[in-house]
Structure formats: C-alpha cells, structure tokens
Backbone as numpy.savetxt, mean C-alpha at the origin, in Angstrom:
# Nx Ny Nz CAx CAy CAz Cx Cy Cz
49.04 -57.89 -45.56 48.56 -58.22 -44.29 47.45 -57.23 -43.92
46.37 -57.79 -43.42 45.26 -56.89 -43.09 45.57 -56.10 -41.81
45.05 -54.91 -41.81 45.27 -54.02 -40.66 44.24 -54.34 -39.58
44.71 -54.53 -38.39 43.82 -54.86 -37.28 43.58 -53.58 -36.48
42.33 -53.33 -36.25 41.98 -52.12 -35.48 41.82 -52.51 -34.02
42.49 -51.77 -33.18 42.43 -52.02 -31.75 41.18 -51.35 -31.16
40.66 -51.87 -30.07 39.50 -51.21 -29.45 39.89 -49.81 -28.94
38.91 -48.96 -28.90 39.16 -47.57 -28.49 39.44 -47.50 -27.00
40.13 -46.44 -26.65 40.43 -46.20 -25.23 39.13 -45.77 -24.53
39.03 -46.00 -23.23 37.79 -45.67 -22.52 37.39 -44.19 -22.66
38.33 -43.24 -22.71 37.96 -41.82 -22.84 37.25 -41.58 -24.16
37.67 -42.23 -25.18 37.07 -42.02 -26.49 35.68 -42.66 -26.54
35.49 -43.78 -25.85 34.18 -44.42 -25.81 33.17 -43.58 -25.02
33.65 -42.90 -23.98 32.76 -42.15 -23.10 32.32 -40.82 -23.70
32.87 -40.44 -24.78 32.49 -39.16 -25.39 31.02 -39.16 -25.73
30.40 -38.06 -25.38 28.99 -37.93 -25.71 28.85 -37.40 -27.12
27.62 -37.05 -27.42 27.35 -36.54 -28.76 28.17 -35.28 -28.98
28.47 -35.00 -30.17 29.22 -33.77 -30.42 28.36 -32.56 -30.06
29.01 -31.50 -29.61 28.26 -30.30 -29.20 27.53 -29.71 -30.41
26.37 -29.11 -30.13 25.61 -28.57 -31.25 26.38 -27.43 -31.92
26.05 -27.17 -33.13 26.76 -26.10 -33.84 26.54 -24.75 -33.14
27.40 -23.80 -33.43 27.35 -22.49 -32.78 26.02 -21.80 -33.00
25.47 -21.92 -34.17 24.22 -21.21 -34.47 23.08 -21.73 -33.59
23.06 -23.02 -33.33 22.02 -23.60 -32.49 22.20 -23.13 -31.04
23.43 -23.08 -30.56 23.69 -22.58 -29.21 23.29 -21.11 -29.09
23.56 -20.35 -30.11 23.19 -18.93 -30.09 21.67 -18.76 -30.04
20.96 -19.60 -30.78 19.49 -19.54 -30.77 18.96 -19.91 -29.39
19.52 -20.95 -28.77 19.10 -21.34 -27.43 19.36 -20.22 -26.43
20.54 -19.61 -26.52 20.87 -18.50 -25.63 19.92 -17.33 -25.84
19.62 -17.02 -27.09 18.72 -15.92 -27.41 17.31 -16.20 -26.88
16.83 -17.43 -27.03 15.51 -17.78 -26.51 15.48 -17.69 -24.98
16.52 -18.15 -24.33 16.61 -18.06 -22.87 16.64 -16.61 -22.42
17.37 -15.78 -23.13 17.46 -14.36 -22.80 16.09 -13.68 -22.95
15.40 -13.96 -24.05 14.08 -13.37 -24.28 13.08 -13.85 -23.23
13.15 -15.14 -22.88 12.24 -15.67 -21.86 12.49 -15.01 -20.50
13.76 -14.78 -20.17 14.06 -14.14 -18.88 13.60 -12.68 -18.87
13.71 -12.00 -19.99 13.21 -10.62 -20.07 11.69 -10.60 -19.91
11.01 -11.52 -20.56 9.55 -11.57 -20.45 9.12 -11.90 -19.02
9.84 -12.80 -18.36 9.53 -13.14 -16.98 9.75 -11.95 -16.06
10.86 -11.24 -16.26 11.13 -10.06 -15.43 10.06 -9.00 -15.65
9.63 -8.81 -16.89 8.59 -7.82 -17.17 7.26 -8.25 -16.54
6.98 -9.54 -16.54 5.73 -10.03 -15.94 5.74 -9.84 -14.43
6.91 -9.85 -13.82 6.98 -9.68 -12.37 7.09 -8.22 -11.95
8.00 -7.48 -12.55 8.27 -6.13 -12.07 7.96 -5.05 -13.08
7.34 -5.38 -14.16 7.03 -4.40 -15.18 5.88 -3.48 -14.80
5.54 -2.59 -15.71 4.48 -1.62 -15.50 3.14 -2.29 -15.21
2.89 -3.40 -15.86 1.65 -4.15 -15.64 1.94 -5.51 -15.02
3.02 -5.59 -14.29 3.46 -6.85 -13.72 2.73 -7.23 -12.45
3.17 -8.35 -11.90 2.54 -8.94 -10.72 2.62 -8.00 -9.52
3.80 -7.46 -9.25 3.97 -6.61 -8.08 3.18 -5.31 -8.21
3.13 -4.76 -9.39 2.35 -3.55 -9.62 0.86 -3.83 -9.44
0.41 -4.99 -9.87 -1.00 -5.36 -9.69 -1.33 -5.51 -8.21
-0.44 -6.11 -7.43 -0.66 -6.24 -5.99 -0.72 -4.87 -5.31
0.17 -3.96 -5.73 0.17 -2.62 -5.17 -1.13 -1.90 -5.51
-1.60 -2.07 -6.73 -2.86 -1.45 -7.15 -4.04 -2.01 -6.37
-4.04 -3.31 -6.09 -5.12 -3.91 -5.30 -5.13 -3.34 -3.89
-3.95 -3.20 -3.31 -3.85 -2.64 -1.96 -4.35 -1.19 -1.96
-3.94 -0.43 -2.96 -4.37 0.97 -3.08 -5.89 1.05 -3.24
-6.45 0.15 -4.02 -7.90 0.14 -4.24 -8.63 -0.16 -2.93
-8.12 -1.10 -2.15 -8.76 -1.44 -0.88 -8.74 -0.25 0.08
-7.61 0.45 0.15 -7.54 1.62 1.04 -8.46 2.73 0.55
-8.58 2.88 -0.76 -9.48 3.90 -1.30 -10.93 3.57 -0.99
-11.29 2.29 -1.05 -12.66 1.90 -0.71 -12.98 2.22 0.75
-12.01 1.95 1.64 -12.22 2.28 3.05 -12.38 3.78 3.24
-11.57 4.55 2.54 -11.65 6.01 2.65 -12.98 6.52 2.12
-13.47 5.95 1.04 -14.77 6.35 0.48 -15.89 6.05 1.47
-15.84 4.88 2.12 -16.86 4.53 3.11 -16.84 5.52 4.28
-15.64 5.88 4.73 -15.51 6.85 5.82 -16.06 8.21 5.40
-15.77 8.63 4.17 -16.26 9.91 3.67 -17.78 9.91 3.56
-18.36 8.79 3.16 -19.82 8.71 3.06 -20.47 8.85 4.43
-19.89 8.21 5.44 -20.42 8.35 6.80 -20.33 9.80 7.27
-19.21 10.43 7.00 -19.03 11.83 7.38 -20.02 12.73 6.65
-20.24 12.48 5.37 -21.21 13.26 4.60 -22.62 13.09 5.17
-22.98 11.87 5.54 -24.30 11.63 6.12 -24.45 12.40 7.42
-23.43 12.35 8.27 -23.47 13.07 9.54 -23.61 14.57 9.31
-22.85 15.10 8.37 -22.92 16.54 8.09 -24.27 16.93 7.49
-24.84 16.06 6.65 -26.17 16.34 6.10 -27.22 16.42 7.20
-27.14 15.49 8.14 -28.09 15.49 9.25 -27.91 16.74 10.12
-26.68 17.14 10.35 -26.42 18.34 11.14 -26.94 19.58 10.42
-26.70 19.66 9.12 -27.20 20.80 8.34 -28.72 20.82 8.33
-29.35 19.66 8.26 -30.81 19.58 8.27 -31.36 20.10 9.59
-30.72 19.73 10.69 -31.15 20.22 12.01 -31.00 21.73 12.11
-29.92 22.27 11.56 -29.70 23.71 11.64 -30.66 24.48 10.75
-30.97 23.96 9.57 -31.90 24.66 8.67 -33.32 24.60 9.18
-33.67 23.55 9.92 -35.01 23.47 10.50 -35.16 24.40 11.69
-34.06 24.97 12.15 -34.11 25.93 13.25 -34.34 25.29 14.60
-33.84 24.09 14.81 -33.99 23.45 16.11 -33.10 24.18 17.12
-33.70 24.77 18.15 -32.92 25.58 19.08 -31.87 24.78 19.85
-32.15 23.54 20.14 -31.18 22.74 20.91 -29.88 22.53 20.12
-30.00 22.25 18.82 -28.79 22.03 18.03 -28.02 23.33 17.86
-28.73 24.44 17.67 -28.05 25.73 17.54 -27.36 26.08 18.85
-28.03 25.85 19.97 -27.45 26.14 21.28 -26.23 25.27 21.54
-26.30 24.01 21.16 -25.17 23.10 21.38 -23.95 23.57 20.60
-24.16 24.03 19.38 -23.02 24.53 18.59 -22.49 25.82 19.20
-23.39 26.72 19.60 -22.96 27.99 20.19 -22.17 27.76 21.48
-22.59 26.82 22.29 -21.88 26.54 23.54 -20.55 25.83 23.28
-20.59 24.83 22.40 -19.39 24.02 22.17 -18.30 24.74 21.40
-18.67 25.39 20.31 -17.65 25.98 19.44 -17.35 27.43 19.80
-18.34 28.19 20.25 -18.14 29.60 20.52 -17.96 29.92 22.00
-18.27 28.97 22.87 -18.09 29.18 24.30 -19.11 30.14 24.91
-20.30 30.21 24.37 -21.33 31.12 24.89 -22.01 30.53 26.12
-22.49 31.43 26.99 -23.21 31.00 28.20 -24.52 31.79 28.29
-25.43 31.29 29.13 -26.70 31.98 29.36 -26.51 33.11 30.38
-27.56 33.94 30.50 -27.48 35.08 31.40 -27.33 34.66 32.86
-28.05 33.65 33.28 -28.03 33.28 34.70 -26.93 32.26 35.04
-26.09 31.92 34.11 -25.01 30.96 34.37 -23.75 31.70 34.83
-22.96 31.00 35.60 -21.69 31.56 36.08 -20.57 30.77 35.42
-19.60 31.48 34.91 -18.48 30.85 34.20 -17.33 30.65 35.17
-16.84 29.44 35.26 -15.68 29.12 36.07 -14.55 28.73 35.12
-13.41 29.38 35.27 -12.23 29.04 34.47 -11.21 28.44 35.43
-10.86 27.22 35.19 -9.90 26.52 36.04 -8.62 26.37 35.25
-7.57 26.91 35.81 -6.27 26.85 35.13 -5.35 25.92 35.90
-4.46 25.34 35.20 -3.45 24.49 35.83 -2.26 25.37 36.21
-2.26 25.84 37.43 -1.18 26.69 37.92 -0.45 25.93 39.01
0.85 25.93 38.91 1.63 25.26 39.94 1.61 26.12 41.20
1.38 25.50 42.35 1.36 26.29 43.59 2.77 26.78 43.93
2.82 28.01 44.41 4.12 28.55 44.80 4.45 28.06 46.20
5.68 27.75 46.41 6.12 27.26 47.72 6.38 28.46 48.63
5.69 28.51 49.72 5.91 29.57 50.70 6.56 28.96 51.93
7.53 29.66 52.43 8.21 29.16 53.63 7.33 29.40 54.84
7.24 28.43 55.73 6.43 28.64 56.94 7.03 29.72 57.82
6.18 30.51 58.46 6.65 31.61 59.31 6.54 31.30 60.75
C-alpha cells in the first residue's frame, strides 16, 4: 500500500528560510561593528565633524582678534608718529591725562566724595 503524505501543519508552512550559517552572521556583525566605529570616529574623532566645527569657531574668533589688534596697532603707530614729530599738543595731552600735570597759571581742584557729618542743631 502506498504511503500517503498529509499536508504540513500551518507552523511548518510559515517557516521562513533557514537562518544563515554562523560564519555569515559573524561577518555581518563584524562589518556592522567596523561601520559603527568608523561613524563614531567621523563624528567625534580627532579629525571628526565636531572637532572641525570647533576649529572653525576658533578660527573665526582668531580673525576677529587679529582685526582688533590691527586697529590697535594702527592707532599706536599714529600716536607714536605724533610724539616723534614733537607735536606739543599731543605731548601735553599725554602729560595732562596720564601724569596729571597742570600749567603754572592753573588752579587744581580736588573734589572728594566725603559723606557729610550729621551735626545736631543747637
């Protein structure tokens, strides 16, 4: 008598492809691991995205500082030029402003912030 094969149960029909061999899974895991390391290095590494942004910000602040220093150098050069030419007004302005000098016919007034003392009325 011939053997009759019954149809498979629904769980057996629903089975998907067999899982890949262990070596293939290990290769996939290794590739994923290497890709994640490369991505992390590209973002936070020594030459990564965040370091590049920080360097750009630092460069912009340095450019502003250089521009400010150039303006200051120009101002100081002009001041030195006035002093070496012996312009009396510039020399007098420095003497009055920094050294507190006065002319012979001028009177010096020193105003201090002193709290008034309370005197009782008599």
